[in-house]
Amino acid sequence: QVQLVESGGGLVQAGGSLRLSCLASIRTGSGSTYFMGWFRQAPGKEREFVAVMRRSGFTRDYSDSVKGRFTISRDNAKNTVDLQMNSLKPEDTAVYYCAAGTGGRSPSSYPYWGQGTQVTVSS
């Protein structure tokens, strides 16, 4: 079984920072859910890949639009997968989703999703 609970969304000015957290409960026997990903979806647009990491914390990948600004990491003490977002731009405004699955950049590879958290970046 996989359960994901997100937190950390909010309002921030351009150039500011936010840190999103995903409390992940992934139990033995849940299947090949070896990767944790972050996606986002703006109004009227398709869901977009942001970042992904293997549950071990070794492998990481980012979309070109966020590379160098966002960092995905895991906190073993808190059982969370975090997304540190720096140098935020208005174009980053979206609902951000935490997901668990088999990896890659396609949302279809992730059968488990959090509820989403709103991130709004003002000019």
Tab-separated table of N, CA and C in Angstrom:
chain	number	residue	atom	x	y	z
A	1	GLN	N	0.839	-1.196	0.000
A	1	GLN	CA	0.000	0.000	0.000
A	1	GLN	C	0.876	1.249	0.000
A	2	VAL	N	0.391	2.309	-0.669
A	2	VAL	CA	1.093	3.577	-0.756
A	2	VAL	C	0.125	4.693	-0.383
A	3	GLN	N	0.541	5.536	0.547
A	3	GLN	CA	-0.237	6.697	0.943
A	3	GLN	C	0.667	7.926	0.924
A	4	LEU	N	0.191	9.010	0.301
A	4	LEU	CA	0.966	10.229	0.136
A	4	LEU	C	0.179	11.413	0.679
A	5	VAL	N	0.829	12.226	1.507
A	5	VAL	CA	0.217	13.417	2.083
A	5	VAL	C	1.158	14.590	1.868
A	6	GLU	N	0.667	15.637	1.186
A	6	GLU	CA	1.489	16.774	0.804
A	6	GLU	C	1.241	17.969	1.710
A	7	SER	N	2.256	18.845	1.792
A	7	SER	CA	2.143	20.092	2.525
A	7	SER	C	3.181	21.074	1.994
A	8	GLY	N	3.037	22.350	2.341
A	8	GLY	CA	4.046	23.348	2.032
A	8	GLY	C	3.688	24.362	0.965
A	9	GLY	N	2.561	24.186	0.276
A	9	GLY	CA	2.169	25.141	-0.746
A	9	GLY	C	1.791	26.482	-0.147
A	10	GLY	N	1.751	27.502	-1.002
A	10	GLY	CA	1.391	28.833	-0.538
A	10	GLY	C	1.669	29.894	-1.575
A	11	LEU	N	1.655	31.141	-1.115
A	11	LEU	CA	1.899	32.298	-1.967
A	11	LEU	C	3.293	32.852	-1.700
A	12	VAL	N	3.988	33.231	-2.761
A	12	VAL	CA	5.326	33.783	-2.641
A	12	VAL	C	5.579	34.742	-3.798
A	13	GLN	N	6.406	35.751	-3.568
A	13	GLN	CA	6.774	36.681	-4.624
A	13	GLN	C	7.844	36.084	-5.528
A	14	ALA	N	7.897	36.574	-6.760
A	14	ALA	CA	8.921	36.134	-7.697
A	14	ALA	C	10.307	36.310	-7.094
A	15	GLY	N	11.150	35.293	-7.269
A	15	GLY	CA	12.478	35.300	-6.691
A	15	GLY	C	12.559	34.645	-5.334
A	16	GLY	N	11.421	34.354	-4.734
A	16	GLY	CA	11.386	33.741	-3.423
A	16	GLY	C	11.500	32.233	-3.476
A	17	SER	N	11.307	31.596	-2.314
A	17	SER	CA	11.483	30.155	-2.184
A	17	SER	C	10.330	29.525	-1.429
A	18	LEU	N	10.075	28.262	-1.738
A	18	LEU	CA	9.123	27.433	-1.013
A	18	LEU	C	9.688	26.021	-0.918
A	19	ARG	N	9.278	25.302	0.114
A	19	ARG	CA	9.673	23.913	0.277
A	19	ARG	C	8.429	23.059	0.449
A	20	LEU	N	8.209	22.149	-0.488
A	20	LEU	CA	7.091	21.224	-0.431
A	20	LEU	C	7.545	19.902	0.173
A	21	SER	N	6.670	19.282	0.948
A	21	SER	CA	6.972	18.001	1.553
A	21	SER	C	5.879	16.990	1.232
A	22	CYS	N	6.283	15.750	1.042
A	22	CYS	CA	5.366	14.651	0.765
A	22	CYS	C	5.642	13.545	1.772
A	23	LEU	N	4.727	13.352	2.702
A	23	LEU	CA	4.848	12.261	3.659
A	23	LEU	C	4.455	10.973	2.954
A	24	ALA	N	5.420	10.072	2.791
A	24	ALA	CA	5.230	8.874	1.982
A	24	ALA	C	5.253	7.627	2.848
A	25	SER	N	4.181	6.857	2.764
A	25	SER	CA	4.095	5.558	3.420
A	25	SER	C	4.050	4.487	2.342
A	26	ILE	N	5.179	3.813	2.115
A	26	ILE	CA	5.305	2.799	1.077
A	26	ILE	C	5.728	1.500	1.751
A	27	ARG	N	4.831	0.546	1.777
A	27	ARG	CA	5.050	-0.690	2.511
A	27	ARG	C	5.521	-1.815	1.605
A	28	THR	N	6.183	-2.792	2.192
A	28	THR	CA	6.621	-3.981	1.475
A	28	THR	C	5.415	-4.694	0.874
A	29	GLY	N	5.539	-5.075	-0.419
A	29	GLY	CA	4.451	-5.725	-1.122
A	29	GLY	C	3.568	-4.782	-1.910
A	30	SER	N	3.929	-3.493	-1.975
A	30	SER	CA	3.136	-2.499	-2.695
A	30	SER	C	3.372	-2.525	-4.195
A	31	GLY	N	4.358	-3.281	-4.674
A	31	GLY	CA	4.685	-3.347	-6.085
A	31	GLY	C	5.968	-2.612	-6.405
A	32	SER	N	6.203	-2.376	-7.706
A	32	SER	CA	7.442	-1.759	-8.170
A	32	SER	C	7.376	-0.236	-8.099
A	33	THR	N	7.072	0.292	-6.924
A	33	THR	CA	7.002	1.744	-6.723
A	33	THR	C	8.342	2.237	-6.195
A	34	TYR	N	9.348	2.185	-7.051
A	34	TYR	CA	10.714	2.499	-6.653
A	34	TYR	C	11.070	3.979	-6.754
A	35	PHE	N	10.189	4.801	-7.360
A	35	PHE	CA	10.493	6.205	-7.612
A	35	PHE	C	9.435	7.115	-7.014
A	36	MET	N	9.901	8.298	-6.573
A	36	MET	CA	9.030	9.357	-6.103
A	36	MET	C	9.178	10.550	-7.039
A	37	GLY	N	8.060	11.081	-7.509
A	37	GLY	CA	8.088	12.181	-8.458
A	37	GLY	C	7.252	13.363	-8.019
A	38	TRP	N	7.585	14.522	-8.575
A	38	TRP	CA	6.787	15.734	-8.426
A	38	TRP	C	6.321	16.181	-9.807
A	39	PHE	N	5.030	16.474	-9.923
A	39	PHE	CA	4.421	16.987	-11.142
A	39	PHE	C	3.665	18.258	-10.808
A	40	ARG	N	3.328	19.036	-11.836
A	40	ARG	CA	2.531	20.236	-11.624
A	40	ARG	C	1.558	20.417	-12.775
A	41	GLN	N	0.463	21.121	-12.493
A	41	GLN	CA	-0.564	21.361	-13.495
A	41	GLN	C	-1.138	22.756	-13.309
A	42	ALA	N	-0.971	23.599	-14.323
A	42	ALA	CA	-1.533	24.936	-14.332
A	42	ALA	C	-2.925	24.896	-14.944
A	43	PRO	N	-3.771	25.888	-14.650
A	43	PRO	CA	-5.128	25.901	-15.210
A	43	PRO	C	-5.127	25.831	-16.732
A	44	GLY	N	-5.919	24.912	-17.289
A	44	GLY	CA	-6.035	24.764	-18.723
A	44	GLY	C	-4.877	24.062	-19.394
A	45	LYS	N	-3.930	23.532	-18.635
A	45	LYS	CA	-2.771	22.866	-19.199
A	45	LYS	C	-2.673	21.426	-18.710
A	46	GLU	N	-1.869	20.625	-19.418
A	46	GLU	CA	-1.667	19.235	-19.046
A	46	GLU	C	-0.713	19.130	-17.865
A	47	ARG	N	-0.801	18.009	-17.173
A	47	ARG	CA	0.107	17.766	-16.065
A	47	ARG	C	1.537	17.632	-16.580
A	48	GLU	N	2.474	18.288	-15.902
A	48	GLU	CA	3.838	18.440	-16.366
A	48	GLU	C	4.819	17.836	-15.370
A	49	PHE	N	5.786	17.093	-15.889
A	49	PHE	CA	6.845	16.533	-15.065
A	49	PHE	C	7.718	17.632	-14.495
A	50	VAL	N	8.107	17.484	-13.227
A	50	VAL	CA	8.982	18.445	-12.568
A	50	VAL	C	10.285	17.788	-12.129
A	51	ALA	N	10.187	16.741	-11.312
A	51	ALA	CA	11.377	16.093	-10.769
A	51	ALA	C	11.042	14.688	-10.316
A	52	VAL	N	12.060	13.831	-10.241
A	52	VAL	CA	11.870	12.455	-9.789
A	52	VAL	C	13.150	11.963	-9.130
A	53	MET	N	13.006	11.046	-8.179
A	53	MET	CA	14.156	10.413	-7.560
A	53	MET	C	13.809	8.988	-7.172
A	54	ARG	N	14.808	8.115	-7.202
A	54	ARG	CA	14.629	6.768	-6.694
A	54	ARG	C	14.454	6.835	-5.186
A	55	ARG	N	13.687	5.926	-4.646
A	55	ARG	CA	13.411	5.928	-3.213
A	55	ARG	C	14.681	5.800	-2.388
A	56	SER	N	15.716	5.210	-2.960
A	56	SER	CA	17.000	5.124	-2.282
A	56	SER	C	17.671	6.483	-2.133
A	57	GLY	N	17.258	7.468	-2.945
A	57	GLY	CA	17.828	8.797	-2.912
A	57	GLY	C	19.014	9.001	-3.832
A	58	PHE	N	19.405	7.993	-4.597
A	58	PHE	CA	20.606	8.078	-5.411
A	58	PHE	C	20.358	8.747	-6.763
A	59	THR	N	19.319	8.313	-7.479
A	59	THR	CA	19.056	8.803	-8.823
A	59	THR	C	18.092	9.985	-8.785
A	60	ARG	N	18.439	11.056	-9.515
A	60	ARG	CA	17.589	12.242	-9.597
A	60	ARG	C	17.511	12.725	-11.037
A	61	ASP	N	16.354	13.318	-11.397
A	61	ASP	CA	16.153	13.872	-12.725
A	61	ASP	C	15.209	15.058	-12.618
A	62	TYR	N	15.407	16.073	-13.486
A	62	TYR	CA	14.611	17.288	-13.455
A	62	TYR	C	14.209	17.690	-14.867
A	63	SER	N	13.090	18.385	-14.970
A	63	SER	CA	12.726	18.997	-16.232
A	63	SER	C	13.651	20.174	-16.509
A	64	ASP	N	13.799	20.516	-17.795
A	64	ASP	CA	14.683	21.616	-18.157
A	64	ASP	C	14.224	22.940	-17.559
A	65	SER	N	12.928	23.113	-17.376
A	65	SER	CA	12.394	24.375	-16.899
A	65	SER	C	12.722	24.654	-15.436
A	66	VAL	N	13.043	23.619	-14.655
A	66	VAL	CA	13.310	23.815	-13.232
A	66	VAL	C	14.731	23.449	-12.838
A	67	LYS	N	15.484	22.843	-13.734
A	67	LYS	CA	16.840	22.414	-13.412
A	67	LYS	C	17.691	23.609	-12.991
A	68	GLY	N	18.408	23.451	-11.895
A	68	GLY	CA	19.218	24.527	-11.350
A	68	GLY	C	18.498	25.375	-10.332
A	69	ARG	N	17.163	25.271	-10.263
A	69	ARG	CA	16.372	26.041	-9.310
A	69	ARG	C	15.692	25.161	-8.267
A	70	PHE	N	15.268	23.964	-8.663
A	70	PHE	CA	14.557	23.051	-7.773
A	70	PHE	C	15.466	21.894	-7.385
A	71	THR	N	15.257	21.361	-6.187
A	71	THR	CA	16.003	20.210	-5.714
A	71	THR	C	15.058	19.220	-5.047
A	72	ILE	N	15.092	17.968	-5.493
A	72	ILE	CA	14.301	16.918	-4.870
A	72	ILE	C	15.200	16.137	-3.925
A	73	SER	N	14.687	15.799	-2.752
A	73	SER	CA	15.476	15.097	-1.753
A	73	SER	C	14.547	14.306	-0.845
A	74	ARG	N	15.145	13.449	-0.040
A	74	ARG	CA	14.369	12.692	0.929
A	74	ARG	C	14.927	12.899	2.325
A	75	ASP	N	14.038	12.917	3.293
A	75	ASP	CA	14.397	13.069	4.696
A	75	ASP	C	13.999	11.773	5.392
A	76	ASN	N	14.978	10.922	5.657
A	76	ASN	CA	14.688	9.619	6.239
A	76	ASN	C	14.089	9.731	7.642
A	77	ALA	N	14.528	10.728	8.399
A	77	ALA	CA	14.031	10.895	9.760
A	77	ALA	C	12.551	11.233	9.785
A	78	LYS	N	12.079	11.982	8.778
A	78	LYS	CA	10.683	12.411	8.721
A	78	LYS	C	9.838	11.589	7.758
A	79	ASN	N	10.446	10.664	7.040
A	79	ASN	CA	9.750	9.849	6.035
A	79	ASN	C	9.097	10.715	4.966
A	80	THR	N	9.812	11.732	4.495
A	80	THR	CA	9.271	12.628	3.489
A	80	THR	C	10.169	12.703	2.263
A	81	VAL	N	9.555	13.044	1.140
A	81	VAL	CA	10.253	13.439	-0.075
A	81	VAL	C	9.943	14.910	-0.291
A	82	ASP	N	10.985	15.734	-0.358
A	82	ASP	CA	10.813	17.178	-0.384
A	82	ASP	C	11.192	17.762	-1.738
A	83	LEU	N	10.615	18.918	-2.038
A	83	LEU	CA	10.963	19.675	-3.235
A	83	LEU	C	11.286	21.092	-2.809
A	84	GLN	N	12.570	21.430	-2.810
A	84	GLN	CA	13.011	22.782	-2.503
A	84	GLN	C	12.972	23.605	-3.778
A	85	MET	N	12.200	24.688	-3.780
A	85	MET	CA	12.001	25.516	-4.954
A	85	MET	C	12.575	26.901	-4.680
A	86	ASN	N	13.619	27.260	-5.411
A	86	ASN	CA	14.271	28.552	-5.282
A	86	ASN	C	14.107	29.360	-6.561
A	87	SER	N	14.343	30.666	-6.460
A	87	SER	CA	14.247	31.572	-7.612
A	87	SER	C	12.938	31.379	-8.357
A	88	LEU	N	11.848	31.360	-7.634
A	88	LEU	CA	10.545	31.070	-8.227
A	88	LEU	C	10.117	32.153	-9.208
A	89	LYS	N	9.436	31.712	-10.268
A	89	LYS	CA	8.936	32.587	-11.316
A	89	LYS	C	7.418	32.478	-11.385
A	90	PRO	N	6.735	33.500	-11.916
A	90	PRO	CA	5.290	33.394	-12.093
A	90	PRO	C	4.881	32.175	-12.915
A	91	GLU	N	5.719	31.743	-13.847
A	91	GLU	CA	5.435	30.567	-14.659
A	91	GLU	C	5.411	29.275	-13.845
A	92	ASP	N	5.930	29.296	-12.622
A	92	ASP	CA	5.896	28.127	-11.753
A	92	ASP	C	4.555	27.947	-11.057
A	93	THR	N	3.660	28.910	-11.188
A	93	THR	CA	2.353	28.832	-10.546
A	93	THR	C	1.573	27.632	-11.068
A	94	ALA	N	1.156	26.753	-10.158
A	94	ALA	CA	0.448	25.535	-10.530
A	94	ALA	C	0.057	24.786	-9.266
A	95	VAL	N	-0.749	23.744	-9.451
A	95	VAL	CA	-0.979	22.773	-8.399
A	95	VAL	C	0.114	21.721	-8.512
A	96	TYR	N	0.818	21.473	-7.430
A	96	TYR	CA	1.918	20.525	-7.417
A	96	TYR	C	1.476	19.222	-6.773
A	97	TYR	N	1.835	18.102	-7.420
A	97	TYR	CA	1.429	16.778	-6.975
A	97	TYR	C	2.640	15.907	-6.687
A	98	CYS	N	2.586	15.184	-5.603
A	98	CYS	CA	3.544	14.140	-5.292
A	98	CYS	C	3.011	12.817	-5.829
A	99	ALA	N	3.904	11.973	-6.359
A	99	ALA	CA	3.484	10.709	-6.951
A	99	ALA	C	4.515	9.616	-6.687
A	100	ALA	N	4.048	8.371	-6.680
A	100	ALA	CA	4.908	7.203	-6.514
A	100	ALA	C	4.641	6.211	-7.633
A	101	GLY	N	5.711	5.676	-8.233
A	101	GLY	CA	5.533	4.741	-9.322
A	101	GLY	C	6.833	4.131	-9.788
A	102	THR	N	6.878	3.752	-11.068
A	102	THR	CA	8.011	3.032	-11.631
A	102	THR	C	9.047	3.936	-12.275
A	103	GLY	N	8.874	5.247	-12.210
A	103	GLY	CA	9.868	6.175	-12.714
A	103	GLY	C	9.543	6.739	-14.075
A	104	GLY	N	10.455	7.549	-14.616
A	104	GLY	CA	10.252	8.212	-15.889
A	104	GLY	C	9.539	9.534	-15.727
A	105	ARG	N	9.196	10.146	-16.876
A	105	ARG	CA	8.587	11.467	-16.889
A	105	ARG	C	7.103	11.460	-17.219
A	106	SER	N	6.536	10.297	-17.479
A	106	SER	CA	5.125	10.198	-17.844
A	106	SER	C	4.263	10.003	-16.608
A	107	PRO	N	3.194	10.808	-16.445
A	107	PRO	CA	2.287	10.603	-15.311
A	107	PRO	C	1.669	9.214	-15.255
A	108	SER	N	1.532	8.548	-16.410
A	108	SER	CA	0.914	7.231	-16.448
A	108	SER	C	1.747	6.170	-15.751
A	109	SER	N	3.011	6.448	-15.469
A	109	SER	CA	3.880	5.506	-14.776
A	109	SER	C	3.751	5.586	-13.265
A	110	TYR	N	2.877	6.466	-12.787
A	110	TYR	CA	2.737	6.689	-11.354
A	110	TYR	C	1.298	6.407	-10.920
A	111	PRO	N	1.041	5.259	-10.349
A	111	PRO	CA	-0.329	4.904	-9.950
A	111	PRO	C	-0.798	5.560	-8.657
A	112	TYR	N	0.115	6.103	-7.876
A	112	TYR	CA	-0.248	6.692	-6.592
A	112	TYR	C	0.061	8.178	-6.590
A	113	TRP	N	-0.914	8.970	-6.099
A	113	TRP	CA	-0.815	10.425	-6.124
A	113	TRP	C	-1.279	11.034	-4.818
A	114	GLY	N	-0.660	12.175	-4.472
A	114	GLY	CA	-1.158	12.979	-3.381
A	114	GLY	C	-2.321	13.834	-3.826
A	115	GLN	N	-2.855	14.630	-2.912
A	115	GLN	CA	-4.042	15.428	-3.195
A	115	GLN	C	-3.731	16.710	-3.951
A	116	GLY	N	-2.476	17.120	-4.003
A	116	GLY	CA	-2.072	18.352	-4.661
A	116	GLY	C	-2.036	19.523	-3.702
A	117	THR	N	-1.109	20.443	-3.942
A	117	THR	CA	-1.001	21.651	-3.137
A	117	THR	C	-0.712	22.836	-4.050
A	118	GLN	N	-1.411	23.946	-3.818
A	118	GLN	CA	-1.327	25.109	-4.691
A	118	GLN	C	-0.070	25.918	-4.400
A	119	VAL	N	0.658	26.257	-5.458
A	119	VAL	CA	1.793	27.168	-5.388
A	119	VAL	C	1.500	28.350	-6.300
A	120	THR	N	1.508	29.552	-5.736
A	120	THR	CA	1.236	30.763	-6.494
A	120	THR	C	2.408	31.721	-6.348
A	121	VAL	N	2.966	32.143	-7.479
A	121	VAL	CA	4.103	33.059	-7.506
A	121	VAL	C	3.645	34.363	-8.143
A	122	SER	N	3.702	35.440	-7.400
A	122	SER	CA	3.264	36.740	-7.881
A	122	SER	C	4.428	37.513	-8.483
A	123	SER	N	4.097	38.438	-9.399
A	123	SER	CA	5.106	39.256	-10.059
A	123	SER	C	5.670	40.301	-9.116
